[in-house]
PDB file of C-alpha atoms in Angstrom:
ATOM      1  CA  UNK A   1     -15.516 -13.699   8.166  1.00  0.00           C
ATOM      2  CA  UNK A   2     -17.881 -12.484  10.873  1.00  0.00           C
ATOM      3  CA  UNK A   3     -18.879  -8.870  11.072  1.00  0.00           C
ATOM      4  CA  UNK A   4     -17.269  -8.575  14.487  1.00  0.00           C
ATOM      5  CA  UNK A   5     -13.921  -9.606  13.029  1.00  0.00           C
ATOM      6  CA  UNK A   6     -14.119  -6.943  10.334  1.00  0.00           C
ATOM      7  CA  UNK A   7     -15.152  -4.313  12.897  1.00  0.00           C
ATOM      8  CA  UNK A   8     -12.392  -5.434  15.228  1.00  0.00           C
ATOM      9  CA  UNK A   9      -9.788  -5.216  12.438  1.00  0.00           C
ATOM     10  CA  UNK A  10     -11.104  -1.777  11.458  1.00  0.00           C
ATOM     11  CA  UNK A  11     -10.944  -0.400  15.004  1.00  0.00           C
ATOM     12  CA  UNK A  12      -7.456  -1.883  15.447  1.00  0.00           C
ATOM     13  CA  UNK A  13      -6.262  -0.245  12.228  1.00  0.00           C
ATOM     14  CA  UNK A  14      -7.712   3.140  13.139  1.00  0.00           C
ATOM     15  CA  UNK A  15      -6.093   2.918  16.592  1.00  0.00           C
ATOM     16  CA  UNK A  16      -2.667   2.215  15.048  1.00  0.00           C
ATOM     17  CA  UNK A  17      -2.907   5.590  13.293  1.00  0.00           C
ATOM     18  CA  UNK A  18      -4.004   7.373  16.462  1.00  0.00           C
ATOM     19  CA  UNK A  19      -1.501   6.057  18.972  1.00  0.00           C
ATOM     20  CA  UNK A  20       1.874   7.710  19.418  1.00  0.00           C
ATOM     21  CA  UNK A  21       4.855   6.421  17.459  1.00  0.00           C
ATOM     22  CA  UNK A  22       5.392   4.909  14.047  1.00  0.00           C
ATOM     23  CA  UNK A  23       4.479   1.500  12.589  1.00  0.00           C
ATOM     24  CA  UNK A  24       5.559  -0.525   9.554  1.00  0.00           C
ATOM     25  CA  UNK A  25       2.885  -1.917   7.247  1.00  0.00           C
ATOM     26  CA  UNK A  26       4.639  -4.454   5.000  1.00  0.00           C
ATOM     27  CA  UNK A  27       3.182  -5.626   1.685  1.00  0.00           C
ATOM     28  CA  UNK A  28       2.509  -9.337   1.094  1.00  0.00           C
ATOM     29  CA  UNK A  29       1.568 -10.428  -2.416  1.00  0.00           C
ATOM     30  CA  UNK A  30      -0.450 -13.540  -1.523  1.00  0.00           C
ATOM     31  CA  UNK A  31      -1.992 -15.388   1.431  1.00  0.00           C
ATOM     32  CA  UNK A  32       1.214 -17.281   2.239  1.00  0.00           C
ATOM     33  CA  UNK A  33       3.448 -14.213   2.395  1.00  0.00           C
ATOM     34  CA  UNK A  34       0.738 -12.492   4.485  1.00  0.00           C
ATOM     35  CA  UNK A  35       0.746 -15.330   7.021  1.00  0.00           C
ATOM     36  CA  UNK A  36       4.539 -15.262   7.258  1.00  0.00           C
ATOM     37  CA  UNK A  37       4.479 -11.511   7.972  1.00  0.00           C
ATOM     38  CA  UNK A  38       1.781 -11.998  10.607  1.00  0.00           C
ATOM     39  CA  UNK A  39       3.877 -14.711  12.279  1.00  0.00           C
ATOM     40  CA  UNK A  40       6.795 -12.238  12.454  1.00  0.00           C
ATOM     41  CA  UNK A  41       4.679  -9.916  14.581  1.00  0.00           C
ATOM     42  CA  UNK A  42       3.631  -7.097  12.244  1.00  0.00           C
ATOM     43  CA  UNK A  43       0.417  -5.348  13.292  1.00  0.00           C
ATOM     44  CA  UNK A  44      -1.101  -4.541   9.889  1.00  0.00           C
ATOM     45  CA  UNK A  45      -0.537  -5.400   6.224  1.00  0.00           C
ATOM     46  CA  UNK A  46      -1.096  -3.720   2.873  1.00  0.00           C
ATOM     47  CA  UNK A  47      -1.473  -5.330  -0.527  1.00  0.00           C
ATOM     48  CA  UNK A  48       0.867  -4.456  -3.396  1.00  0.00           C
ATOM     49  CA  UNK A  49      -0.349  -3.954  -6.956  1.00  0.00           C
ATOM     50  CA  UNK A  50       3.144  -4.745  -8.275  1.00  0.00           C
ATOM     51  CA  UNK A  51       3.589  -7.898  -6.176  1.00  0.00           C
ATOM     52  CA  UNK A  52       0.163  -9.086  -7.305  1.00  0.00           C
ATOM     53  CA  UNK A  53       0.920  -8.283 -10.952  1.00  0.00           C
ATOM     54  CA  UNK A  54       4.189 -10.280 -10.828  1.00  0.00           C
ATOM     55  CA  UNK A  55       2.412 -13.291  -9.309  1.00  0.00           C
ATOM     56  CA  UNK A  56      -0.079 -13.142 -12.212  1.00  0.00           C
ATOM     57  CA  UNK A  57       2.737 -12.958 -14.793  1.00  0.00           C
ATOM     58  CA  UNK A  58       1.837  -9.350 -15.653  1.00  0.00           C
ATOM     59  CA  UNK A  59       3.804  -6.103 -15.599  1.00  0.00           C
ATOM     60  CA  UNK A  60       2.725  -3.504 -13.026  1.00  0.00           C
ATOM     61  CA  UNK A  61       1.423  -0.005 -13.668  1.00  0.00           C
ATOM     62  CA  UNK A  62       0.055  -0.622 -17.146  1.00  0.00           C
ATOM     63  CA  UNK A  63      -3.550  -1.368 -16.228  1.00  0.00           C
ATOM     64  CA  UNK A  64      -3.042  -5.095 -16.838  1.00  0.00           C
ATOM     65  CA  UNK A  65      -4.383  -6.248 -13.458  1.00  0.00           C
ATOM     66  CA  UNK A  66      -8.176  -6.101 -13.217  1.00  0.00           C
ATOM     67  CA  UNK A  67     -10.212  -4.836 -10.281  1.00  0.00           C
ATOM     68  CA  UNK A  68     -11.559  -8.365  -9.776  1.00  0.00           C
ATOM     69  CA  UNK A  69      -8.031  -9.788  -9.563  1.00  0.00           C
ATOM     70  CA  UNK A  70      -7.111  -7.139  -6.990  1.00  0.00           C
ATOM     71  CA  UNK A  71     -10.258  -7.894  -4.974  1.00  0.00           C
ATOM     72  CA  UNK A  72      -9.542 -11.638  -5.056  1.00  0.00           C
ATOM     73  CA  UNK A  73      -6.017 -10.952  -3.795  1.00  0.00           C
ATOM     74  CA  UNK A  74      -7.327  -8.675  -1.014  1.00  0.00           C
ATOM     75  CA  UNK A  75      -9.839 -11.319   0.014  1.00  0.00           C
ATOM     76  CA  UNK A  76      -7.219 -14.093   0.143  1.00  0.00           C
ATOM     77  CA  UNK A  77      -4.800 -11.974   2.182  1.00  0.00           C
ATOM     78  CA  UNK A  78      -7.508 -10.709   4.597  1.00  0.00           C
ATOM     79  CA  UNK A  79      -8.835 -14.228   5.159  1.00  0.00           C
ATOM     80  CA  UNK A  80      -5.346 -15.617   5.885  1.00  0.00           C
ATOM     81  CA  UNK A  81      -4.578 -13.322   8.833  1.00  0.00           C
ATOM     82  CA  UNK A  82      -6.225 -11.772  11.883  1.00  0.00           C
ATOM     83  CA  UNK A  83      -4.609  -8.438  11.052  1.00  0.00           C
ATOM     84  CA  UNK A  84      -6.082  -5.325   9.470  1.00  0.00           C
ATOM     85  CA  UNK A  85      -5.341  -5.157   5.735  1.00  0.00           C
ATOM     86  CA  UNK A  86      -5.284  -2.075   3.514  1.00  0.00           C
ATOM     87  CA  UNK A  87      -5.718  -2.581  -0.232  1.00  0.00           C
ATOM     88  CA  UNK A  88      -3.653  -0.975  -2.978  1.00  0.00           C
ATOM     89  CA  UNK A  89      -6.531   0.061  -5.248  1.00  0.00           C
ATOM     90  CA  UNK A  90      -4.280   1.824  -7.784  1.00  0.00           C
ATOM     91  CA  UNK A  91      -6.303   4.623  -9.420  1.00  0.00           C
ATOM     92  CA  UNK A  92      -9.578   3.153  -8.210  1.00  0.00           C
ATOM     93  CA  UNK A  93      -9.680   1.183 -11.474  1.00  0.00           C
ATOM     94  CA  UNK A  94     -11.618   4.089 -12.918  1.00  0.00           C
ATOM     95  CA  UNK A  95     -11.095   7.605 -14.238  1.00  0.00           C
ATOM     96  CA  UNK A  96     -14.302   8.923 -12.720  1.00  0.00           C
ATOM     97  CA  UNK A  97     -15.221   9.593  -9.087  1.00  0.00           C
ATOM     98  CA  UNK A  98     -18.166   7.141  -9.095  1.00  0.00           C
ATOM     99  CA  UNK A  99     -15.834   4.314 -10.136  1.00  0.00           C
ATOM    100  CA  UNK A 100     -13.448   5.150  -7.267  1.00  0.00           C
ATOM    101  CA  UNK A 101     -16.357   5.088  -4.813  1.00  0.00           C
ATOM    102  CA  UNK A 102     -17.480   1.717  -6.139  1.00  0.00           C
ATOM    103  CA  UNK A 103     -13.961   0.279  -5.736  1.00  0.00           C
ATOM    104  CA  UNK A 104     -13.914   1.317  -2.071  1.00  0.00           C
ATOM    105  CA  UNK A 105     -17.239  -0.426  -1.400  1.00  0.00           C
ATOM    106  CA  UNK A 106     -16.103  -3.592  -3.202  1.00  0.00           C
ATOM    107  CA  UNK A 107     -12.780  -3.601  -1.309  1.00  0.00           C
ATOM    108  CA  UNK A 108     -14.647  -3.386   2.006  1.00  0.00           C
ATOM    109  CA  UNK A 109     -16.767  -6.371   0.919  1.00  0.00           C
ATOM    110  CA  UNK A 110     -13.522  -8.251   0.210  1.00  0.00           C
ATOM    111  CA  UNK A 111     -12.557  -7.883   3.878  1.00  0.00           C
ATOM    112  CA  UNK A 112     -10.097  -4.982   3.915  1.00  0.00           C
ATOM    113  CA  UNK A 113     -10.427  -2.101   6.356  1.00  0.00           C
ATOM    114  CA  UNK A 114      -8.450   0.484   4.410  1.00  0.00           C
ATOM    115  CA  UNK A 115      -7.422   1.282   0.873  1.00  0.00           C
ATOM    116  CA  UNK A 116      -5.471   3.741  -1.234  1.00  0.00           C
ATOM    117  CA  UNK A 117      -6.536   5.710  -4.304  1.00  0.00           C
ATOM    118  CA  UNK A 118      -3.857   7.249  -6.564  1.00  0.00           C
ATOM    119  CA  UNK A 119      -4.117  10.314  -8.778  1.00  0.00           C
ATOM    120  CA  UNK A 120      -2.168   8.645 -11.592  1.00  0.00           C
ATOM    121  CA  UNK A 121      -3.987   7.815 -14.824  1.00  0.00           C
ATOM    122  CA  UNK A 122      -1.896   4.857 -15.978  1.00  0.00           C
ATOM    123  CA  UNK A 123      -1.352   6.699 -19.291  1.00  0.00           C
ATOM    124  CA  UNK A 124       2.214   7.657 -20.147  1.00  0.00           C
ATOM    125  CA  UNK A 125       1.270  10.802 -22.110  1.00  0.00           C
ATOM    126  CA  UNK A 126      -0.665  12.387 -19.216  1.00  0.00           C
ATOM    127  CA  UNK A 127       0.290  10.449 -16.083  1.00  0.00           C
ATOM    128  CA  UNK A 128      -1.559  12.572 -13.484  1.00  0.00           C
ATOM    129  CA  UNK A 129      -5.259  13.477 -13.346  1.00  0.00           C
ATOM    130  CA  UNK A 130      -6.038  17.224 -13.388  1.00  0.00           C
ATOM    131  CA  UNK A 131      -6.199  18.786  -9.925  1.00  0.00           C
ATOM    132  CA  UNK A 132      -9.980  19.321  -9.694  1.00  0.00           C
ATOM    133  CA  UNK A 133     -10.811  15.816 -10.925  1.00  0.00           C
ATOM    134  CA  UNK A 134      -8.242  14.335  -8.535  1.00  0.00           C
ATOM    135  CA  UNK A 135      -9.923  16.043  -5.580  1.00  0.00           C
ATOM    136  CA  UNK A 136     -13.399  14.964  -6.765  1.00  0.00           C
ATOM    137  CA  UNK A 137     -12.183  11.369  -6.976  1.00  0.00           C
ATOM    138  CA  UNK A 138     -10.950  11.452  -3.360  1.00  0.00           C
ATOM    139  CA  UNK A 139     -14.138  13.178  -2.197  1.00  0.00           C
ATOM    140  CA  UNK A 140     -16.238  10.391  -3.765  1.00  0.00           C
ATOM    141  CA  UNK A 141     -14.009   7.688  -2.252  1.00  0.00           C
ATOM    142  CA  UNK A 142     -14.308   9.335   1.188  1.00  0.00           C
ATOM    143  CA  UNK A 143     -18.098   9.457   0.893  1.00  0.00           C
ATOM    144  CA  UNK A 144     -18.160   5.738   0.054  1.00  0.00           C
ATOM    145  CA  UNK A 145     -15.833   4.934   2.958  1.00  0.00           C
ATOM    146  CA  UNK A 146     -18.031   6.909   5.384  1.00  0.00           C
ATOM    147  CA  UNK A 147     -21.124   5.018   4.239  1.00  0.00           C
ATOM    148  CA  UNK A 148     -19.705   1.776   5.687  1.00  0.00           C
ATOM    149  CA  UNK A 149     -20.637   0.614   9.170  1.00  0.00           C
ATOM    150  CA  UNK A 150     -16.994   0.424  10.286  1.00  0.00           C
ATOM    151  CA  UNK A 151     -14.110   2.905  10.107  1.00  0.00           C
ATOM    152  CA  UNK A 152     -12.377   2.481   6.729  1.00  0.00           C
ATOM    153  CA  UNK A 153      -8.983   4.221   6.572  1.00  0.00           C
ATOM    154  CA  UNK A 154      -8.744   5.877   3.165  1.00  0.00           C
ATOM    155  CA  UNK A 155      -5.257   6.750   1.928  1.00  0.00           C
ATOM    156  CA  UNK A 156      -4.951   9.388  -0.802  1.00  0.00           C
ATOM    157  CA  UNK A 157      -1.806   9.159  -2.921  1.00  0.00           C
ATOM    158  CA  UNK A 158      -0.200  12.002  -4.892  1.00  0.00           C
ATOM    159  CA  UNK A 159       1.838  10.307  -7.598  1.00  0.00           C
ATOM    160  CA  UNK A 160       3.660  13.256  -9.242  1.00  0.00           C
ATOM    161  CA  UNK A 161       7.130  12.420  -8.008  1.00  0.00           C
ATOM    162  CA  UNK A 162       7.278   8.797  -9.153  1.00  0.00           C
ATOM    163  CA  UNK A 163       5.960   9.727 -12.599  1.00  0.00           C
ATOM    164  CA  UNK A 164       8.716  12.218 -13.307  1.00  0.00           C
ATOM    165  CA  UNK A 165       6.639  15.312 -12.471  1.00  0.00           C
ATOM    166  CA  UNK A 166       9.098  16.643  -9.912  1.00  0.00           C
ATOM    167  CA  UNK A 167       6.946  19.406  -8.484  1.00  0.00           C
ATOM    168  CA  UNK A 168       6.897  19.232  -4.710  1.00  0.00           C
ATOM    169  CA  UNK A 169       4.705  22.341  -4.500  1.00  0.00           C
ATOM    170  CA  UNK A 170       1.964  20.743  -6.615  1.00  0.00           C
ATOM    171  CA  UNK A 171       2.328  17.468  -4.699  1.00  0.00           C
ATOM    172  CA  UNK A 172       1.796  19.288  -1.392  1.00  0.00           C
ATOM    173  CA  UNK A 173      -1.125  21.284  -2.816  1.00  0.00           C
ATOM    174  CA  UNK A 174      -2.749  17.991  -3.809  1.00  0.00           C
ATOM    175  CA  UNK A 175      -2.101  16.314  -0.453  1.00  0.00           C
ATOM    176  CA  UNK A 176      -3.565  19.306   1.398  1.00  0.00           C
ATOM    177  CA  UNK A 177      -6.658  19.194  -0.820  1.00  0.00           C
ATOM    178  CA  UNK A 178      -7.042  15.441  -0.300  1.00  0.00           C
ATOM    179  CA  UNK A 179      -6.759  15.915   3.473  1.00  0.00           C
ATOM    180  CA  UNK A 180      -9.383  18.670   3.228  1.00  0.00           C
ATOM    181  CA  UNK A 181     -11.610  16.306   1.189  1.00  0.00           C
ATOM    182  CA  UNK A 182     -11.557  13.848   4.102  1.00  0.00           C
ATOM    183  CA  UNK A 183      -8.753  11.373   3.346  1.00  0.00           C
ATOM    184  CA  UNK A 184      -7.537   9.659   6.530  1.00  0.00           C
ATOM    185  CA  UNK A 185      -3.902   9.126   5.493  1.00  0.00           C
ATOM    186  CA  UNK A 186      -1.734  11.033   2.995  1.00  0.00           C
ATOM    187  CA  UNK A 187       0.996   9.499   0.868  1.00  0.00           C
ATOM    188  CA  UNK A 188       3.348  10.862  -1.799  1.00  0.00           C
ATOM    189  CA  UNK A 189       5.688   8.086  -2.953  1.00  0.00           C
ATOM    190  CA  UNK A 190       9.064   9.341  -4.159  1.00  0.00           C
ATOM    191  CA  UNK A 191       9.935  11.875  -1.444  1.00  0.00           C
ATOM    192  CA  UNK A 192      13.728  11.862  -1.484  1.00  0.00           C
ATOM    193  CA  UNK A 193      14.961  13.975   1.421  1.00  0.00           C
ATOM    194  CA  UNK A 194      14.282  14.318   5.135  1.00  0.00           C
ATOM    195  CA  UNK A 195      13.415  17.970   4.461  1.00  0.00           C
ATOM    196  CA  UNK A 196      10.733  17.069   1.910  1.00  0.00           C
ATOM    197  CA  UNK A 197       9.233  14.437   4.216  1.00  0.00           C
ATOM    198  CA  UNK A 198       9.113  16.923   7.105  1.00  0.00           C
ATOM    199  CA  UNK A 199       7.443  19.544   4.870  1.00  0.00           C
ATOM    200  CA  UNK A 200       4.746  17.076   3.803  1.00  0.00           C
ATOM    201  CA  UNK A 201       4.100  15.971   7.400  1.00  0.00           C
ATOM    202  CA  UNK A 202       3.714  19.592   8.470  1.00  0.00           C
ATOM    203  CA  UNK A 203       1.465  20.473   5.516  1.00  0.00           C
ATOM    204  CA  UNK A 204      -1.199  17.867   6.304  1.00  0.00           C
ATOM    205  CA  UNK A 205      -0.823  17.721  10.102  1.00  0.00           C
ATOM    206  CA  UNK A 206      -2.528  16.394  12.192  1.00  0.00           C
ATOM    207  CA  UNK A 207      -3.458  13.765   9.574  1.00  0.00           C
ATOM    208  CA  UNK A 208      -1.031  10.815   9.433  1.00  0.00           C
ATOM    209  CA  UNK A 209       1.485  10.462   6.612  1.00  0.00           C
ATOM    210  CA  UNK A 210       2.597   7.196   4.984  1.00  0.00           C
ATOM    211  CA  UNK A 211       6.104   6.955   3.522  1.00  0.00           C
ATOM    212  CA  UNK A 212       7.364   4.090   1.363  1.00  0.00           C
ATOM    213  CA  UNK A 213      10.787   2.537   1.994  1.00  0.00           C
ATOM    214  CA  UNK A 214      12.622  -0.267   0.201  1.00  0.00           C
ATOM    215  CA  UNK A 215      12.972   1.668  -3.047  1.00  0.00           C
ATOM    216  CA  UNK A 216      16.415   2.560  -4.360  1.00  0.00           C
ATOM    217  CA  UNK A 217      17.886   5.889  -3.293  1.00  0.00           C
ATOM    218  CA  UNK A 218      17.995   7.436   0.181  1.00  0.00           C
ATOM    219  CA  UNK A 219      16.840   5.166   2.968  1.00  0.00           C
ATOM    220  CA  UNK A 220      15.759   6.201   6.452  1.00  0.00           C
ATOM    221  CA  UNK A 221      15.272   3.995   9.499  1.00  0.00           C
ATOM    222  CA  UNK A 222      11.951   3.766  11.324  1.00  0.00           C
ATOM    223  CA  UNK A 223      13.476   5.855  14.130  1.00  0.00           C
ATOM    224  CA  UNK A 224      14.567   8.578  11.718  1.00  0.00           C
ATOM    225  CA  UNK A 225      11.159   8.647  10.045  1.00  0.00           C
ATOM    226  CA  UNK A 226       9.430   8.797  13.417  1.00  0.00           C
ATOM    227  CA  UNK A 227      11.565  11.827  14.293  1.00  0.00           C
ATOM    228  CA  UNK A 228      10.332  13.463  11.062  1.00  0.00           C
ATOM    229  CA  UNK A 229       6.736  12.906  12.179  1.00  0.00           C
ATOM    230  CA  UNK A 230       5.880   9.996   9.843  1.00  0.00           C
ATOM    231  CA  UNK A 231       3.161   7.676  11.177  1.00  0.00           C
ATOM    232  CA  UNK A 232       3.233   4.693   8.803  1.00  0.00           C
ATOM    233  CA  UNK A 233       5.862   3.062   6.588  1.00  0.00           C
ATOM    234  CA  UNK A 234       4.930   0.752   3.711  1.00  0.00           C
ATOM    235  CA  UNK A 235       7.260  -1.326   1.551  1.00  0.00           C
ATOM    236  CA  UNK A 236       5.558  -1.274  -1.856  1.00  0.00           C
ATOM    237  CA  UNK A 237       6.845  -4.046  -4.095  1.00  0.00           C
ATOM    238  CA  UNK A 238      10.179  -4.347  -2.299  1.00  0.00           C
ATOM    239  CA  UNK A 239       9.472  -7.555  -0.346  1.00  0.00           C
ATOM    240  CA  UNK A 240       8.059  -9.229  -3.459  1.00  0.00           C
ATOM    241  CA  UNK A 241      11.142  -8.098  -5.407  1.00  0.00           C
ATOM    242  CA  UNK A 242      13.435  -9.357  -2.634  1.00  0.00           C
ATOM    243  CA  UNK A 243      11.762 -12.774  -2.856  1.00  0.00           C
ATOM    244  CA  UNK A 244      11.836 -12.832  -6.654  1.00  0.00           C
ATOM    245  CA  UNK A 245      15.460 -11.647  -6.592  1.00  0.00           C
ATOM    246  CA  UNK A 246      16.547 -14.559  -4.387  1.00  0.00           C
ATOM    247  CA  UNK A 247      14.543 -16.950  -6.581  1.00  0.00           C
ATOM    248  CA  UNK A 248      16.111 -15.584  -9.801  1.00  0.00           C
ATOM    249  CA  UNK A 249      19.623 -15.770  -8.326  1.00  0.00           C
ATOM    250  CA  UNK A 250      19.056 -19.390  -7.273  1.00  0.00           C
ATOM    251  CA  UNK A 251      17.633 -20.402 -10.643  1.00  0.00           C
ATOM    252  CA  UNK A 252      20.459 -18.557 -12.463  1.00  0.00           C
ATOM    253  CA  UNK A 253      23.064 -20.413 -10.419  1.00  0.00           C
ATOM    254  CA  UNK A 254      21.570 -23.753 -11.511  1.00  0.00           C
ATOM    255  CA  UNK A 255      21.337 -22.661 -15.144  1.00  0.00           C
ATOM    256  CA  UNK A 256      24.729 -20.953 -15.396  1.00  0.00           C
ATOM    257  CA  UNK A 257      27.029 -23.020 -13.198  1.00  0.00           C
ATOM    258  CA  UNK A 258      25.076 -26.229 -12.569  1.00  0.00           C
ATOM    259  CA  UNK A 259      25.638 -25.842  -8.818  1.00  0.00           C
ATOM    260  CA  UNK A 260      23.159 -25.664  -5.944  1.00  0.00           C
ATOM    261  CA  UNK A 261      25.000 -23.586  -3.345  1.00  0.00           C
ATOM    262  CA  UNK A 262      21.966 -21.314  -2.968  1.00  0.00           C
ATOM    263  CA  UNK A 263      20.377 -24.064  -0.817  1.00  0.00           C
ATOM    264  CA  UNK A 264      22.899 -23.429   1.993  1.00  0.00           C
ATOM    265  CA  UNK A 265      21.388 -20.053   2.880  1.00  0.00           C
ATOM    266  CA  UNK A 266      17.660 -20.685   2.557  1.00  0.00           C
ATOM    267  CA  UNK A 267      15.027 -21.067   5.258  1.00  0.00           C
ATOM    268  CA  UNK A 268      14.643 -24.708   6.355  1.00  0.00           C
ATOM    269  CA  UNK A 269      11.520 -26.559   5.218  1.00  0.00           C
ATOM    270  CA  UNK A 270      10.374 -27.175   8.802  1.00  0.00           C
ATOM    271  CA  UNK A 271      10.726 -23.507   9.803  1.00  0.00           C
ATOM    272  CA  UNK A 272       8.556 -22.293   6.935  1.00  0.00           C
ATOM    273  CA  UNK A 273       5.997 -25.021   7.601  1.00  0.00           C
ATOM    274  CA  UNK A 274       5.805 -23.916  11.245  1.00  0.00           C
ATOM    275  CA  UNK A 275       5.163 -20.282  10.264  1.00  0.00           C
ATOM    276  CA  UNK A 276       2.207 -21.290   8.124  1.00  0.00           C
ATOM    277  CA  UNK A 277       0.457 -23.446  10.732  1.00  0.00           C
TER     278      UNK A 277
END
């Protein structure tokens, strides 16, 4: 990929966060799903650690996927589309700030123009890094991002809520500190109510907030989220799970009833071929 292309993708991605209105950033798990999403008219994509893990026959969130596997996935997805791609870099694949910085630089080399760093440890006993270390990790990632010769949109994720630490006050304190440390986008997966989303948006304003949809529980439309001040909406593993769900249902029908009715509702061969040209 030429340097211009990377710069162009980076400027496009930055501009999406600066223009008025909201945008969806769906999560492909491989080059093919990325190309399909691009053909449907989405303006940017983000990788999914869970979708990648499933495609590698691994569970998500247990440190089973390596940094190299994530980089390979980012590279394949970025090369398949002319859209900006942001990488799910989990916890930076490192406990220490230097490791997080290194992951940002390697992700940029893989062709992505944004990436997220979480404050979750991947350890069930102590799922969230201490506050000071969490901020140091984001500060180091920001420094690495700023050393690049194109704008790299760094997303800082506060993971309390999805790890059972239901402390909105601490989540907001972390997001504010990450914004202060220079993160470009703030994200706290697991916000349940419109009130909580609005509070988070206000706390880190004018920096853009990402919200994830497609999880179980309350669901808001893009219009509703835009009214709450949200800038970007990602889908996490939900598209991968939708695809795997349809696949499992089809395979179960064959196994359990010996019928093939699932074929009546699936996308025609020619249509899918056309999308991937």
